[in-house]
Coordinates of N, CA and C in Angstrom, one line a residue:
M1249 N -130.5 -13.9 -70.8 CA -130.3 -14.2 -72.4 C -129.1 -13.2 -72.9
T1250 N -128.3 -13.9 -73.2 CA -126.8 -13.3 -73.8 C -127.1 -12.7 -75.4
T1251 N -127.0 -11.5 -75.2 CA -127.0 -10.9 -77.0 C -125.6 -10.4 -77.4
E1252 N -125.6 -11.3 -78.6 CA -123.9 -11.7 -79.3 C -123.2 -10.5 -79.9
P1253 N -122.8 -10.0 -80.6 CA -122.4 -8.7 -81.0 C -122.5 -8.8 -82.6
I1254 N -123.4 -7.6 -82.7 CA -123.6 -7.5 -84.0 C -122.4 -6.9 -84.7
T1255 N -121.9 -7.9 -86.1 CA -120.7 -7.4 -87.1 C -121.1 -7.6 -88.4
A1256 N -120.8 -6.6 -89.3 CA -121.1 -6.6 -90.4 C -120.4 -7.7 -91.3
P1257 N -121.8 -8.0 -92.4 CA -121.1 -9.1 -93.0 C -119.9 -8.7 -93.9
T1258 N -119.4 -9.8 -94.3 CA -118.2 -9.5 -94.8 C -118.0 -10.2 -96.2
D1259 N -117.3 -9.4 -97.0 CA -117.5 -9.9 -98.7 C -116.1 -10.9 -98.8
P1260 N -116.3 -12.2 -99.5 CA -115.0 -12.8 -99.1 C -114.1 -12.8 -100.5
N1261 N -114.6 -11.7 -101.2 CA -114.0 -11.2 -102.2 C -112.8 -9.9 -101.9
S1262 N -113.5 -9.6 -100.9 CA -112.5 -8.2 -100.5 C -111.2 -8.5 -99.9
A1263 N -110.4 -7.7 -100.0 CA -109.3 -7.9 -99.3 C -109.3 -7.8 -98.0
Q1264 N -108.4 -8.4 -97.2 CA -108.7 -8.4 -95.8 C -107.2 -8.4 -95.2
P1265 N -106.9 -7.2 -94.4 CA -105.5 -7.1 -93.8 C -104.9 -8.3 -93.3
A1266 N -103.6 -8.4 -93.5 CA -102.7 -9.5 -92.8 C -103.0 -9.4 -91.4
P1267 N -103.0 -11.0 -90.9 CA -103.2 -10.4 -89.2 C -101.5 -10.2 -88.9
P1268 N -101.8 -9.4 -87.8 CA -100.3 -8.9 -87.0 C -99.7 -10.5 -86.6
S1269 N -98.2 -9.9 -86.6 CA -97.4 -11.2 -86.2 C -96.6 -10.9 -85.5
D1270 N -95.8 -11.6 -84.5 CA -94.8 -10.8 -83.6 C -93.7 -10.6 -84.6
P1271 N -92.8 -9.2 -84.3 CA -91.8 -8.8 -85.1 C -90.6 -10.2 -84.6
A1272 N -89.8 -10.6 -86.0 CA -88.6 -11.2 -85.6 C -87.6 -10.5 -84.7
P1273 N -87.0 -11.4 -83.9 CA -86.1 -10.8 -83.0 C -84.7 -10.1 -83.6
R1274 N -84.0 -9.3 -82.9 CA -83.0 -8.7 -83.9 C -82.0 -8.3 -82.6
L1275 N -80.7 -8.2 -83.6 CA -79.8 -7.6 -82.4 C -80.2 -6.0 -81.9
L1276 N -79.6 -5.8 -80.6 CA -79.4 -4.3 -80.4 C -78.5 -3.8 -80.7
H1277 N -78.1 -2.6 -81.6 CA -77.2 -1.9 -82.4 C -77.2 -0.5 -81.5
D1278 N -76.2 0.0 -81.9 CA -75.6 1.1 -81.3 C -76.5 2.5 -81.5
S1279 N -77.2 2.5 -82.6 CA -78.4 3.0 -82.6 C -79.4 2.7 -81.6
D1280 N -79.5 2.0 -81.7 CA -81.0 1.6 -80.4 C -80.4 2.1 -79.5
T1281 N -79.4 1.6 -78.8 CA -78.9 2.1 -77.3 C -79.1 3.6 -77.1
A1282 N -78.6 4.6 -78.6 CA -78.7 5.7 -78.3 C -79.7 6.1 -78.3
K1283 N -81.0 5.2 -78.8 CA -82.5 6.0 -78.6 C -83.3 5.9 -77.0
A1284 N -82.8 5.1 -76.6 CA -83.0 4.2 -75.1 C -82.7 5.3 -74.3
P1285 N -84.0 5.7 -73.5 CA -83.7 6.8 -72.3 C -82.5 6.1 -71.3
G1286 N -81.8 7.3 -71.4 CA -80.9 6.9 -70.1 C -79.7 6.0 -70.6
A1287 N -79.5 5.8 -71.9 CA -78.5 4.4 -72.3 C -77.3 4.8 -72.2
A1288 N -77.1 6.0 -72.8 CA -75.7 6.5 -72.7 C -75.4 7.1 -71.2
G1289 N -76.0 7.0 -70.6 CA -75.4 7.1 -69.3 C -74.0 6.3 -68.6
P1290 N -73.9 6.7 -67.6 CA -73.0 6.3 -67.2 C -72.9 4.8 -66.9
A1291 N -73.7 4.0 -66.4 CA -74.1 2.9 -66.2 C -73.9 2.2 -67.2
L1292 N -74.3 2.4 -68.3 CA -74.0 1.6 -69.8 C -72.4 1.7 -70.0
L1293 N -72.3 3.0 -69.9 CA -70.9 3.3 -70.6 C -69.7 2.3 -69.5
S1294 N -70.3 1.9 -68.1 CA -69.4 1.4 -67.3 C -69.3 0.0 -67.8
V1295 N -70.1 -0.4 -67.9 CA -70.5 -2.3 -68.7 C -69.8 -2.0 -69.7
L1296 N -70.2 -1.3 -70.5 CA -69.2 -1.4 -72.0 C -67.7 -1.8 -71.5
Q1297 N -67.4 -0.8 -70.6 CA -65.9 -0.9 -70.5 C -65.2 -1.4 -69.9
H1298 N -66.1 -2.4 -69.4 CA -65.6 -3.4 -68.3 C -65.5 -4.7 -69.3
L1299 N -66.1 -4.9 -70.2 CA -66.5 -5.7 -71.1 C -65.5 -5.8 -72.0
D1300 N -64.7 -4.3 -72.6 CA -64.1 -4.4 -73.4 C -62.6 -4.6 -72.4
N1301 N -62.4 -4.4 -71.7 CA -61.2 -4.8 -70.5 C -61.3 -6.3 -70.5
V1302 N -62.1 -7.2 -70.7 CA -62.0 -8.3 -70.5 C -60.8 -8.8 -72.0
A1303 N -61.0 -8.3 -72.8 CA -60.1 -9.0 -74.0 C -58.4 -8.6 -73.7
P1304 N -57.9 -7.6 -72.9 CA -56.5 -8.1 -72.6 C -56.4 -9.5 -71.4
A1305 N -57.5 -9.6 -70.8 CA -57.2 -11.0 -70.1 C -57.0 -12.0 -70.6
L1306 N -58.0 -12.1 -72.0 CA -58.2 -13.2 -72.7 C -57.0 -13.3 -73.3
E1307 N -56.4 -12.3 -74.6 CA -54.8 -12.0 -74.7 C -54.1 -12.9 -73.9
S1308 N -53.9 -12.4 -72.5 CA -52.8 -12.7 -71.9 C -52.8 -14.0 -71.7
L1309 N -54.2 -14.8 -71.2 CA -54.1 -16.3 -70.9 C -54.1 -16.7 -72.6
R1310 N -54.0 -16.3 -73.6 CA -53.4 -17.0 -75.1 C -52.2 -16.9 -75.1
R1311 N -51.3 -15.8 -74.4 CA -50.1 -16.2 -74.8 C -49.7 -17.6 -73.8
E1312 N -50.5 -17.3 -72.7 CA -50.1 -18.4 -71.6 C -50.4 -20.2 -72.1
A1313 N -51.2 -20.0 -72.9 CA -51.5 -21.2 -73.3 C -50.5 -23.2 -73.2
N1314 N -49.3 -22.6 -73.8 CA -48.6 -23.5 -73.5 C -48.3 -23.7 -72.2
H1315 N -48.1 -23.1 -71.4 CA -47.6 -22.7 -69.9 C -48.9 -23.5 -69.1
L1316 N -50.4 -23.2 -69.3 CA -51.1 -24.0 -68.6 C -51.2 -25.2 -69.0
S1317 N -51.3 -25.6 -70.6 CA -51.0 -27.1 -70.9 C -49.9 -27.7 -70.0
R1318 N -48.8 -27.3 -69.7 CA -47.9 -28.3 -68.8 C -48.5 -28.3 -67.7
W1319 N -49.0 -26.9 -66.6 CA -49.3 -27.2 -65.6 C -50.5 -28.3 -65.4
G1320 N -51.5 -28.4 -66.4 CA -52.7 -29.1 -66.6 C -51.9 -30.9 -66.5
T1321 N -50.7 -31.2 -67.2 CA -50.3 -32.1 -67.4 C -49.3 -32.5 -66.5
D1322 N -48.6 -31.6 -65.6 CA -47.9 -31.9 -64.6 C -48.5 -32.4 -63.6
L1323 N -49.6 -31.6 -63.1 CA -50.9 -32.0 -62.2 C -51.0 -33.2 -62.2
A1324 N -51.7 -33.5 -63.1 CA -52.2 -35.0 -63.8 C -51.3 -36.0 -63.3
R1325 N -50.2 -35.9 -64.1 CA -49.4 -36.8 -63.4 C -48.7 -36.8 -62.0
R1326 N -48.7 -35.8 -61.2 CA -48.4 -35.9 -60.0 C -49.5 -36.6 -59.1
L1327 N -50.7 -36.1 -59.4 CA -52.0 -36.5 -58.8 C -52.0 -38.2 -58.8
M1328 N -51.9 -38.6 -60.3 CA -52.1 -39.9 -60.6 C -51.2 -40.7 -59.7
S1329 N -49.9 -40.2 -59.3 CA -48.8 -41.1 -58.7 C -49.0 -40.5 -56.9
G1330 N -50.3 -40.2 -56.7 CA -50.7 -40.0 -55.3 C -50.0 -38.7 -54.5
Q1331 N -49.4 -37.9 -55.2 CA -49.7 -36.3 -54.8 C -50.8 -35.7 -54.6
R1332 N -50.8 -34.5 -53.8 CA -52.0 -33.9 -53.6 C -51.6 -32.7 -54.0
L1333 N -53.0 -31.4 -54.7 CA -53.0 -30.3 -54.6 C -53.4 -29.4 -53.4
L1334 N -52.8 -28.3 -52.8 CA -53.2 -27.7 -52.0 C -53.5 -26.2 -52.7
T1335 N -54.5 -25.3 -52.2 CA -54.7 -24.2 -52.8 C -55.1 -23.1 -52.3
A1336 N -54.8 -21.8 -52.2 CA -55.5 -20.8 -51.6 C -55.6 -19.6 -52.0
G1337 N -56.5 -19.0 -51.0 CA -56.6 -17.2 -51.7 C -57.3 -17.0 -50.8
N1338 N -57.7 -15.2 -51.2 CA -58.0 -14.4 -50.1 C -59.2 -14.0 -50.7
G1339 N -60.8 -13.7 -50.3 CA -62.0 -12.6 -51.2 C -62.2 -13.9 -52.4
G1340 N -62.3 -13.2 -53.2 CA -63.0 -14.1 -54.5 C -61.7 -14.5 -54.9
S1341 N -60.4 -14.6 -55.0 CA -59.3 -15.9 -55.4 C -60.0 -17.1 -54.5
A1342 N -60.7 -16.8 -53.5 CA -60.7 -18.1 -52.4 C -61.7 -18.9 -52.9
A1343 N -62.5 -18.3 -53.5 CA -63.6 -18.8 -54.4 C -63.1 -19.5 -55.7
E1344 N -62.3 -19.1 -56.3 CA -61.5 -19.4 -57.7 C -60.8 -20.6 -57.2
A1345 N -60.2 -20.7 -55.9 CA -59.2 -22.0 -55.7 C -59.9 -22.9 -55.1
Q1346 N -61.5 -22.7 -54.1 CA -62.0 -24.0 -53.7 C -62.5 -24.3 -55.7
H1347 N -62.8 -23.7 -56.5 CA -63.6 -23.7 -57.6 C -63.1 -25.1 -57.8
L1348 N -61.5 -24.7 -57.9 CA -60.4 -25.9 -58.9 C -60.5 -27.1 -58.1
T1349 N -60.7 -27.1 -56.7 CA -60.4 -28.6 -56.4 C -61.7 -29.0 -56.0
A1350 N -62.8 -28.3 -56.4 CA -64.0 -29.1 -56.5 C -63.9 -30.1 -57.8
E1351 N -63.4 -29.4 -59.0 CA -63.2 -29.9 -60.2 C -62.5 -30.9 -60.4
L1352 N -61.7 -31.3 -59.6 CA -60.6 -32.2 -58.9 C -61.2 -33.4 -58.1
V1353 N -61.7 -32.9 -57.6 CA -62.5 -33.8 -56.3 C -63.7 -34.6 -56.8
G1354 N -64.5 -33.7 -57.2 CA -65.6 -34.3 -58.3 C -65.5 -34.6 -59.7
R1355 N -65.8 -33.9 -60.6 CA -65.6 -34.0 -61.8 C -65.5 -32.6 -62.8
F1356 N -64.9 -32.7 -63.6 CA -65.1 -31.2 -64.8 C -66.1 -31.5 -65.7
D1357 N -65.5 -32.3 -66.9 CA -66.3 -32.7 -68.0 C -66.7 -34.1 -67.9
G1358 N -65.9 -35.0 -68.4 CA -66.1 -36.4 -68.0 C -65.9 -37.2 -67.0
E1359 N -66.6 -38.1 -66.9 CA -66.2 -39.0 -65.7 C -65.0 -39.8 -65.6
R1360 N -64.6 -39.8 -64.7 CA -63.1 -40.0 -63.8 C -62.8 -40.2 -62.5
E1361 N -61.6 -40.7 -62.0 CA -61.6 -41.0 -60.6 C -61.4 -39.9 -59.8
P1362 N -61.6 -39.7 -58.8 CA -61.6 -38.4 -58.0 C -59.8 -38.3 -57.8
F1363 N -59.8 -37.1 -57.4 CA -57.8 -36.8 -57.3 C -58.0 -35.9 -55.6
S1364 N -56.9 -36.1 -55.0 CA -56.9 -35.6 -53.8 C -56.4 -33.7 -53.7
A1365 N -57.4 -33.0 -53.7 CA -57.3 -31.5 -53.8 C -58.0 -30.8 -52.6
I1366 N -57.3 -29.8 -51.9 CA -57.5 -29.3 -50.5 C -57.4 -27.6 -50.7
A1367 N -58.6 -27.0 -50.6 CA -58.6 -25.3 -50.3 C -58.6 -25.8 -49.0
L1368 N -57.0 -24.7 -48.6 CA -57.0 -24.6 -47.3 C -57.8 -23.2 -46.5
H1369 N -58.3 -22.3 -47.4 CA -59.5 -21.6 -46.8 C -60.9 -22.2 -46.5
A1370 N -61.2 -23.5 -46.8 CA -62.5 -23.8 -46.8 C -62.8 -24.6 -45.2
E1371 N -61.3 -24.9 -44.8 CA -61.7 -25.7 -43.2 C -61.4 -24.4 -42.5
T1372 N -62.9 -23.7 -42.0 CA -63.2 -22.9 -41.1 C -62.8 -23.1 -40.0
S1373 N -62.8 -24.1 -39.4 CA -62.5 -23.9 -37.6 C -61.2 -23.9 -37.7
A1374 N -59.9 -24.7 -38.8 CA -58.5 -24.7 -38.4 C -58.0 -23.3 -38.6
L1375 N -58.7 -22.6 -39.7 CA -58.5 -21.0 -40.4 C -58.9 -20.3 -38.9
T1376 N -60.0 -20.3 -38.4 CA -60.4 -19.7 -37.8 C -59.2 -19.7 -36.1
A1377 N -59.1 -21.1 -35.9 CA -58.0 -21.3 -34.7 C -56.8 -20.9 -35.0
I1378 N -56.4 -20.9 -36.5 CA -54.9 -20.6 -36.7 C -54.8 -19.0 -36.6
G1379 N -55.8 -18.3 -37.1 CA -55.5 -17.0 -36.9 C -55.8 -16.5 -35.8
N1380 N -56.6 -16.9 -34.8 CA -56.6 -16.6 -33.4 C -55.4 -16.8 -32.4
D1381 N -54.7 -17.8 -32.6 CA -53.7 -18.0 -32.0 C -52.3 -17.8 -32.7
Y1382 N -52.0 -17.7 -34.0 CA -50.9 -17.7 -34.4 C -50.9 -16.2 -35.1
G1383 N -52.1 -15.7 -35.8 CA -52.1 -14.4 -36.6 C -52.5 -14.7 -38.0
Y1384 N -53.3 -14.1 -38.4 CA -53.9 -14.3 -39.6 C -53.0 -14.4 -40.9
E1385 N -51.4 -13.9 -40.8 CA -50.1 -13.8 -42.0 C -50.2 -15.8 -41.7
E1386 N -50.5 -16.6 -40.7 CA -49.9 -17.6 -40.4 C -51.4 -19.1 -41.1
I1387 N -52.5 -18.2 -41.3 CA -53.4 -19.3 -41.7 C -53.2 -20.3 -42.6
F1388 N -52.5 -19.8 -43.5 CA -52.1 -21.2 -44.7 C -51.0 -21.6 -44.9
A1389 N -50.1 -21.3 -43.7 CA -48.5 -21.3 -43.3 C -48.6 -22.4 -42.8
R1390 N -49.6 -22.6 -41.6 CA -49.6 -23.7 -40.3 C -50.0 -24.8 -41.7
Q1391 N -51.0 -24.5 -42.2 CA -52.0 -25.9 -43.0 C -51.1 -26.4 -43.8
V1392 N -50.3 -26.1 -44.6 CA -49.3 -26.3 -45.6 C -48.1 -27.3 -44.9
R1393 N -47.6 -26.7 -43.6 CA -46.9 -27.4 -42.9 C -47.7 -28.7 -42.2
A1394 N -49.1 -28.9 -41.8 CA -49.5 -30.2 -41.9 C -50.2 -31.0 -42.8
H1395 N -50.2 -30.4 -44.0 CA -50.8 -31.4 -45.0 C -49.6 -31.6 -46.0
G1396 N -48.8 -30.8 -46.4 CA -47.9 -31.1 -47.5 C -47.1 -31.8 -47.3
R1397 N -46.5 -32.9 -48.4 CA -45.5 -33.7 -48.2 C -45.0 -33.4 -50.0
V1398 N -43.3 -33.8 -50.1 CA -42.4 -34.0 -50.9 C -43.3 -33.9 -52.3
G1399 N -43.5 -33.4 -53.2 CA -44.1 -33.8 -54.9 C -45.6 -33.5 -54.9
D1400 N -45.9 -32.7 -53.7 CA -47.2 -32.1 -53.7 C -47.1 -30.6 -54.5
V1401 N -48.5 -29.9 -55.0 CA -48.1 -28.5 -55.1 C -49.2 -27.8 -54.6
L1402 N -48.9 -26.7 -54.3 CA -49.3 -25.4 -53.5 C -49.7 -24.4 -54.8
L1403 N -51.2 -24.5 -55.3 CA -51.4 -23.2 -56.1 C -51.9 -21.8 -55.4
L1404 N -51.5 -20.8 -55.4 CA -51.7 -19.7 -54.6 C -52.3 -18.7 -55.9
I1405 N -53.8 -18.5 -55.5 CA -54.2 -17.2 -56.5 C -54.4 -15.8 -55.7
S1406 N -54.1 -15.0 -56.5 CA -54.2 -13.4 -55.8 C -54.3 -12.8 -57.4
T1407 N -54.9 -11.1 -57.2 CA -55.3 -10.8 -58.4 C -53.7 -9.1 -58.2
S1408 N -53.7 -9.4 -56.6 CA -52.4 -8.6 -56.7 C -50.9 -9.0 -56.2
G1409 N -51.1 -10.3 -55.7 CA -50.0 -11.0 -55.9 C -48.8 -10.5 -54.1
R1410 N -49.5 -9.8 -53.7 CA -48.9 -8.8 -52.3 C -49.4 -9.5 -51.2
S1411 N -50.4 -10.6 -51.1 CA -51.2 -11.2 -49.6 C -50.2 -11.5 -48.7
P1412 N -49.8 -11.1 -47.6 CA -48.8 -11.5 -46.7 C -49.2 -13.0 -46.3
N1413 N -50.6 -13.5 -46.1 CA -50.7 -14.9 -45.9 C -50.4 -16.2 -46.5
L1414 N -50.0 -15.3 -48.0 CA -50.0 -16.2 -49.3 C -48.4 -16.3 -49.3
L1415 N -47.8 -15.2 -48.8 CA -46.1 -15.3 -49.4 C -45.7 -16.0 -47.8
K1416 N -46.0 -16.0 -46.5 CA -45.9 -17.0 -45.8 C -46.1 -18.4 -46.0
A1417 N -47.3 -18.9 -46.8 CA -47.5 -20.3 -47.4 C -46.7 -20.6 -48.1
V1418 N -46.1 -19.3 -48.9 CA -44.6 -20.4 -49.8 C -43.3 -20.3 -49.1
E1419 N -43.5 -19.7 -48.0 CA -42.2 -20.3 -47.3 C -42.4 -21.6 -46.5
A1420 N -43.5 -21.8 -46.1 CA -44.1 -23.3 -45.5 C -43.3 -24.4 -46.5
A1421 N -44.0 -24.1 -47.5 CA -44.4 -25.1 -48.8 C -42.6 -25.1 -49.1
R1422 N -41.9 -24.1 -49.4 CA -40.5 -24.6 -49.7 C -39.7 -25.3 -48.7
A1423 N -39.9 -25.2 -47.4 CA -39.1 -25.8 -46.4 C -39.8 -27.5 -46.5
A1424 N -41.2 -27.9 -46.9 CA -41.8 -28.9 -46.8 C -41.4 -29.9 -48.3
G1425 N -40.8 -29.1 -49.1 CA -40.7 -29.7 -50.5 C -41.5 -29.5 -51.4
V1426 N -42.6 -28.7 -51.2 CA -43.8 -28.8 -52.0 C -43.9 -27.8 -53.2
S1427 N -43.6 -27.9 -54.1 CA -43.8 -27.0 -55.3 C -45.1 -26.3 -55.3
T1428 N -44.3 -24.6 -55.7 CA -45.4 -23.4 -56.0 C -45.7 -23.0 -56.9
W1429 N -47.2 -22.5 -57.0 CA -47.2 -22.1 -58.3 C -47.9 -20.7 -58.0
A1430 N -48.1 -19.8 -58.8 CA -49.0 -18.5 -58.4 C -49.7 -18.1 -59.9
L1431 N -50.5 -18.2 -59.8 CA -51.8 -17.2 -60.6 C -52.0 -15.8 -60.0
T1432 N -51.8 -15.1 -60.8 CA -51.9 -13.8 -60.2 C -52.4 -12.6 -61.2
G1433 N -52.7 -11.6 -60.7 CA -53.0 -10.5 -61.9 C -51.3 -9.8 -62.6
R1434 N -51.6 -8.7 -62.7 CA -50.6 -8.1 -63.2 C -49.5 -8.3 -62.7
G1435 N -48.0 -8.8 -63.5 CA -46.7 -9.2 -62.9 C -45.8 -8.2 -63.2
P1436 N -44.3 -8.2 -63.1 CA -44.3 -9.6 -61.8 C -44.6 -8.6 -60.7
N1437 N -44.7 -9.6 -59.4 CA -45.4 -9.2 -58.3 C -44.5 -10.1 -57.2
P1438 N -44.7 -9.6 -55.9 CA -44.0 -10.4 -54.6 C -44.1 -12.2 -54.7
L1439 N -45.3 -12.4 -55.1 CA -46.0 -13.7 -55.3 C -45.0 -14.2 -56.3
T1440 N -45.1 -14.1 -57.4 CA -44.8 -14.4 -58.9 C -43.0 -14.4 -58.6
R1441 N -42.8 -13.4 -57.7 CA -41.2 -13.7 -57.5 C -40.9 -14.6 -56.6
S1442 N -41.5 -15.1 -55.5 CA -41.3 -16.3 -54.8 C -41.8 -17.6 -55.2
C1443 N -42.6 -17.4 -56.1 CA -43.3 -19.2 -56.3 C -42.1 -19.8 -57.3
D1444 N -42.2 -20.8 -57.5 CA -41.8 -22.2 -58.1 C -41.9 -21.2 -59.7
D1445 N -43.5 -21.2 -60.1 CA -43.7 -20.9 -61.1 C -44.7 -20.1 -61.1
S1446 N -45.4 -19.3 -62.2 CA -46.6 -18.1 -61.9 C -47.0 -18.2 -63.5
I1447 N -48.2 -17.9 -63.5 CA -48.6 -17.1 -64.5 C -49.5 -15.9 -64.0
A1448 N -49.1 -14.7 -64.7 CA -49.8 -13.7 -64.2 C -50.7 -13.4 -65.6
V1449 N -52.0 -12.9 -65.1 CA -52.9 -12.2 -66.2 C -52.8 -10.6 -66.3
N1450 N -52.2 -10.2 -67.1 CA -52.2 -8.6 -67.5 C -53.6 -7.9 -67.7
A1451 N -54.1 -7.9 -66.9 CA -55.6 -6.7 -66.8 C -55.7 -6.3 -65.5
L1452 N -56.8 -5.7 -65.6 CA -57.3 -4.9 -64.2 C -57.9 -6.0 -63.5
P1453 N -57.5 -5.6 -61.7 CA -58.2 -6.7 -61.2 C -59.0 -7.5 -61.2
A1454 N -59.9 -6.9 -61.3 CA -61.9 -7.4 -61.8 C -61.5 -8.5 -62.8
N1455 N -61.1 -8.1 -64.1 CA -60.9 -8.5 -65.3 C -59.7 -9.7 -65.1
A1456 N -58.6 -9.8 -64.5 CA -57.7 -10.6 -64.3 C -58.4 -12.0 -63.7
Q1457 N -59.4 -11.4 -62.5 CA -59.8 -12.8 -61.6 C -60.7 -13.1 -62.6
E1458 N -61.5 -12.9 -63.3 CA -62.6 -13.3 -64.6 C -61.4 -14.6 -65.0
G1459 N -60.3 -13.7 -65.5 CA -59.6 -14.5 -66.7 C -58.8 -15.7 -65.6
H1460 N -58.7 -15.6 -64.1 CA -58.3 -16.8 -63.4 C -59.2 -17.6 -63.8
L1461 N -60.5 -17.8 -63.7 CA -61.5 -18.8 -63.7 C -61.2 -19.5 -65.2
I1462 N -60.9 -18.6 -66.1 CA -60.9 -19.2 -67.7 C -59.5 -19.8 -67.6
A1463 N -58.4 -19.7 -67.0 CA -57.2 -20.0 -66.6 C -57.5 -21.7 -66.0
L1464 N -58.2 -21.6 -64.6 CA -58.1 -22.7 -64.2 C -59.2 -23.8 -65.3
H1465 N -60.4 -23.5 -65.6 CA -60.9 -24.1 -66.9 C -59.7 -25.0 -67.7
A1466 N -58.9 -23.9 -68.4 CA -58.3 -24.5 -69.2 C -57.1 -25.4 -68.8
L1467 N -57.0 -25.4 -67.6 CA -55.8 -26.5 -66.9 C -56.7 -27.6 -67.0
C1468 N -57.8 -27.5 -65.8 CA -58.7 -28.8 -66.2 C -59.0 -29.5 -67.5
R1469 N -58.7 -28.6 -68.7 CA -59.3 -29.5 -69.8 C -57.4 -30.6 -70.2
A1470 N -56.5 -29.7 -69.7 CA -55.2 -30.4 -70.1 C -54.9 -31.4 -68.9
F1471 N -55.7 -31.3 -67.7 CA -55.6 -32.1 -66.8 C -56.4 -33.7 -67.1
D1472 N -57.5 -33.4 -67.5 CA -58.4 -34.2 -67.8 C -57.9 -34.9 -69.1
S1473 N -57.3 -34.6 -70.1 CA -56.6 -35.2 -71.2 C -55.7 -35.7 -71.0
E1474 N -54.6 -35.8 -69.9 CA -53.5 -36.2 -69.6 C -53.8 -37.6 -68.8
V1475 N -54.7 -37.4 -68.2 CA -55.6 -38.4 -67.3 C -55.8 -40.0 -68.0
T1476 N -56.8 -38.9 -69.2 CA -57.5 -40.1 -70.2 C -56.3 -40.5 -71.2
R1477 N -55.1 -39.9 -71.6 CA -54.3 -40.5 -72.3 C -53.5 -41.4 -71.7
A1478 N -53.0 -41.1 -70.0 CA -52.6 -42.0 -69.5 C -53.1 -43.1 -69.1
R1479 N -54.5 -43.1 -68.7 CA -55.6 -44.3 -68.6 C -55.7 -44.8 -69.5
A1480 N -55.5 -44.6 -71.2 CA -55.7 -45.6 -72.0 C -54.4 -46.5 -72.6
Q1481 N -53.1 -45.9 -72.0 CA -52.0 -46.6 -72.0 C -51.4 -47.7 -71.3
R1482 N -52.3 -47.4 -69.9 CA -52.3 -48.5 -68.6 C -52.5 -50.0 -68.8
P1483 N -53.2 -50.3 -70.0 CA -53.5 -51.9 -70.2 C -52.5 -52.3 -71.2
V1484 N -51.6 -51.7 -72.0 CA -50.9 -51.9 -73.1 C -49.5 -51.7 -72.3
R1485 N -49.4 -51.3 -71.4 CA -47.8 -51.0 -70.8 C -48.1 -52.9 -69.7
A1486 N -49.6 -52.9 -69.2 CA -49.4 -54.0 -68.6 C -49.5 -55.5 -69.3
A1487 N -50.0 -55.5 -70.8 CA -49.6 -56.6 -71.5 C -48.5 -56.4 -71.7
A1488 N -47.6 -55.4 -71.9 CA -46.6 -55.9 -72.3 C -45.4 -56.3 -71.6
A1489 N -45.9 -56.1 -70.2 CA -45.0 -56.7 -69.1 C -45.4 -58.3 -68.5
L1490 N -46.2 -58.7 -69.3 CA -46.7 -60.2 -68.7 C -45.7 -61.2 -69.3
P1491 N -45.3 -62.1 -68.6 CA -44.0 -63.6 -68.9 C -44.0 -63.5 -70.1
G1492 N -43.2 -63.8 -70.7 CA -42.9 -64.2 -72.2 C -43.5 -63.1 -73.0
R1493 N -43.7 -62.5 -73.0 CA -44.5 -61.0 -74.2 C -43.0 -60.6 -74.8
N1494 N -42.1 -60.6 -74.2 CA -41.0 -59.7 -75.1 C -39.9 -61.2 -75.8
K1495 N -40.2 -62.3 -75.4 CA -39.5 -63.5 -75.9 C -39.7 -63.3 -77.8

């Protein structure tokens, strides 16, 4: 036998307290963080400082907006004509370079055909074989000599702009007739001085690397815009070339 809890009778006319409700979400203000235990410690301060240091990278890229647009447009025209993009970097910059090739071989936003783009550091067997036989400074240069053709583009990414293996790759590209572009941290630096064209993100190395991803996505936007424009004009050009069209 269960026993129901005994409750006092309620008067329907008596005032009842409002049921509790979840408080509305609110933004965390400086006054809140100051009250949080340990919030003003070095961890939070370092995070805030890092976020503040992103601003110079963004401002640097904004000043290079036309430059990025030209890169994307030029690259689209070359790759639509059958040329190829080669990319390389070390460490985090290698990841950024491979990110770009994935956007071109796969897709960025909209559907379009794939384009030829190779991240030289991603070929691990060739990379380690070359490094073992010829030295680490040659790991990209030898691949440029193997894959590069006149009119191709070699895009090198580096926060320091001083990596010997990237500088060697520039020399190989120049001999092969491959155009060289550098995306670096603060410049000028040896890589920006060696390449045909360059964009330097004037920020701390970690923030410059974050800026590099934004730059590459901006380049992809310009690239896709040019591909879309060119493809839209292709039927018009084909129709204009029909026999008797200009009579």
